[in-house]
Coordinates of C-alpha atoms in Angstrom, one line a residue:
X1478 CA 26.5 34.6 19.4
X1479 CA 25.6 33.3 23.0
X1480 CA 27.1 30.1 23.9
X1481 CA 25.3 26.8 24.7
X1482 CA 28.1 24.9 26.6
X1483 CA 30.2 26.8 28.9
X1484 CA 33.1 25.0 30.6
X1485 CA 34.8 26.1 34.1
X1486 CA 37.9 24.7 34.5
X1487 CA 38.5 24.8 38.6
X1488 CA 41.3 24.5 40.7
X1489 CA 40.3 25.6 44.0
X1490 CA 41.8 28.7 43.6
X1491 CA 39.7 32.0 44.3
X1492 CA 40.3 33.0 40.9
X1493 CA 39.0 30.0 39.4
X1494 CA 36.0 30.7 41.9
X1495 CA 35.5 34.1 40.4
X1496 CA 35.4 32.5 36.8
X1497 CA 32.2 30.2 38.1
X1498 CA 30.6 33.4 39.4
X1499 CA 31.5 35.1 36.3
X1500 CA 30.1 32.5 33.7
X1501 CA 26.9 32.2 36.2
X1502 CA 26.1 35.8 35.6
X1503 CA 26.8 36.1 31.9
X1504 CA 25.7 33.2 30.3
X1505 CA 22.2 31.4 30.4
X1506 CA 22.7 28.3 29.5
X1507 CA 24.4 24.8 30.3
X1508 CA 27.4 24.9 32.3
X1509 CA 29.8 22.4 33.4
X1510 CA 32.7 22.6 36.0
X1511 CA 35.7 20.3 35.5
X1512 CA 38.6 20.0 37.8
X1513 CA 41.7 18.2 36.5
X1514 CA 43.4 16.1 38.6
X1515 CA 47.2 16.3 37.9
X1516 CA 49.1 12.1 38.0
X1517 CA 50.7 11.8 41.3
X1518 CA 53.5 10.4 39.3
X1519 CA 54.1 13.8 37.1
X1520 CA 57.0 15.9 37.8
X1521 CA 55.4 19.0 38.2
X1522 CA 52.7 17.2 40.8
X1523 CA 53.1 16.7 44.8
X1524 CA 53.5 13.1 44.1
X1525 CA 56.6 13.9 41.4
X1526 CA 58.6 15.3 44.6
X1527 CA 56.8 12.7 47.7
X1528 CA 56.2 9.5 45.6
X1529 CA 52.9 8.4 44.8
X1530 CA 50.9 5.8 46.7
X1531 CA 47.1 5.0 47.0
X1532 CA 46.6 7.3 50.3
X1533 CA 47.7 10.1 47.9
X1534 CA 45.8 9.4 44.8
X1535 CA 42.9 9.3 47.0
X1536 CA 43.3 11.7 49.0
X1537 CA 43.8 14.3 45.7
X1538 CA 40.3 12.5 44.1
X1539 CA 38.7 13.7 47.6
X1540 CA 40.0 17.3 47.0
X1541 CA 39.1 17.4 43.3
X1542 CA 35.5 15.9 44.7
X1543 CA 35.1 18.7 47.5
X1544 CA 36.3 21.5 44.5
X1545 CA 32.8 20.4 42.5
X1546 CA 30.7 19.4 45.3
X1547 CA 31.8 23.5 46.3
X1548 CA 30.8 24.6 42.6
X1549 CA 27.6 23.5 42.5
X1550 CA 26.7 24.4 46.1
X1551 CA 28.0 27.9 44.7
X1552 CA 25.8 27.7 41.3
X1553 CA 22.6 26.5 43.8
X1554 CA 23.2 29.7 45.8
X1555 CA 22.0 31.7 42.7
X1556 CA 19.2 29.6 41.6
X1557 CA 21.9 27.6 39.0
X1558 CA 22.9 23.9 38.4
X1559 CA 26.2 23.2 37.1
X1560 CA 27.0 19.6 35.5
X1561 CA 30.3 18.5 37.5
X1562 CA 33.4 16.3 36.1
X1563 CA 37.0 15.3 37.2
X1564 CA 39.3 14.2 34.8
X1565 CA 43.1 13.2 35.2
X1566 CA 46.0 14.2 33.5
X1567 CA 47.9 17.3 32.0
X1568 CA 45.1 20.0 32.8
X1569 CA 45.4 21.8 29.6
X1570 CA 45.1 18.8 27.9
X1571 CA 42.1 17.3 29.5
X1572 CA 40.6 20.4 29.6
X1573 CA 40.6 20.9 25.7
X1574 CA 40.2 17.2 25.5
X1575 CA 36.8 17.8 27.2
X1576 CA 36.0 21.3 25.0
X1577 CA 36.0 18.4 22.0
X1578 CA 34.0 15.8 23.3
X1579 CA 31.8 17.5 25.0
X1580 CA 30.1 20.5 22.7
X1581 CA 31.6 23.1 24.6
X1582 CA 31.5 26.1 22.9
X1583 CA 33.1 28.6 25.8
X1584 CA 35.2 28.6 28.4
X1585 CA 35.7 30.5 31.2
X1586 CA 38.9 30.1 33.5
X1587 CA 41.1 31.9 36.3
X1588 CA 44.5 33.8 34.8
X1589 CA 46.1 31.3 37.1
X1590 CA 46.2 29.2 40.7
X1591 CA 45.9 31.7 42.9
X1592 CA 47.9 33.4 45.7
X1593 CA 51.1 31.0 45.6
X1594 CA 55.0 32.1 45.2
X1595 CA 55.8 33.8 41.7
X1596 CA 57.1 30.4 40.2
X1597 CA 54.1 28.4 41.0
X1598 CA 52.5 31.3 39.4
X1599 CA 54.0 31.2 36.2
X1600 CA 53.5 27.5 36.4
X1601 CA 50.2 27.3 36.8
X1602 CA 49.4 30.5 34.3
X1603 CA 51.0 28.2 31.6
X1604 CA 47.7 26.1 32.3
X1605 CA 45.4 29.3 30.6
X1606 CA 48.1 30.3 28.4
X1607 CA 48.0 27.0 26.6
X1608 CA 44.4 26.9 26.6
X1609 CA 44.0 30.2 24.7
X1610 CA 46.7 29.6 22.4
X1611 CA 45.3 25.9 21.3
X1612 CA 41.4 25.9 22.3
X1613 CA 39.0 25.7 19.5
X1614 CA 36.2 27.9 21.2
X1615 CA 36.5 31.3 22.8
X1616 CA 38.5 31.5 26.0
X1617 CA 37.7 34.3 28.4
X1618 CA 40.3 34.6 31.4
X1619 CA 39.1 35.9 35.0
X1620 CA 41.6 37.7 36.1

């Protein structure tokens, strides 16, 4: 069955990119991008290892803002509109958080953040492993 709600997770990543262009082309129907920001104050975020302050919580709501204002420039570019959001917290929380409350019935994300050392890749590919194993909808990972 086609899907009526189709959720992009993005993280600036060209992978993440891909998954946008990806759900654009297959699916006809509503789709929303979301981009997670992670609490400066978390141990795996830049704040965890520089401190947080309110230059850096800003400046990380300005770079989760420019990631959706990019989406939906991208979605125009092929006739498309994409409903935006920004959330904060553990992303694959928030992201299945959103999946629940917001009638999404697919998602479509990048196999991880992109073209970073090989133990910010594992970390950041935990962020689509735990959103296949504990996601209520079908997940389909651009890789």
């Amino acid at each position: 069955m086609a899907p009526s709600h189709v959720l992009v997770p993005l993280d600036g990543s060209p992978l993440a990119a891909d998954a946008l262009d990806d759900a654009l082309e297959l699916f006809d129907c509503r789709v929303t991008v979301l981009n997670v920001v992670t609490p400066l104050d978390a141990p795996m975020s830049e704040g965890g290892i520089l401190g947080a302050d309110e230059d850096r919580r800003e400046s990380a709501r300005d770079r989760a803002d420019r990631i959706v204002d990019r989406a939906t420039d991208r979605a125009a570019e092929s006739d498309r509109r994409v409903e935006t959001a920004v959330r904060t917290g553990d992303p694959a929380a928030a992201i299945l958080e959103y999946v629940d409350a917001h009638d999404v019935d697919r998602i479509v994300m990048g196999g991880h953040g992109g073209e970073r050392g090989r133990v910010a890749r594992r970390l950041l590919g935990t962020v689509a492993t735990s959103v296949v194993a504990d996601a209520p909808v079908t997940v389909t990972v651009v890789r």
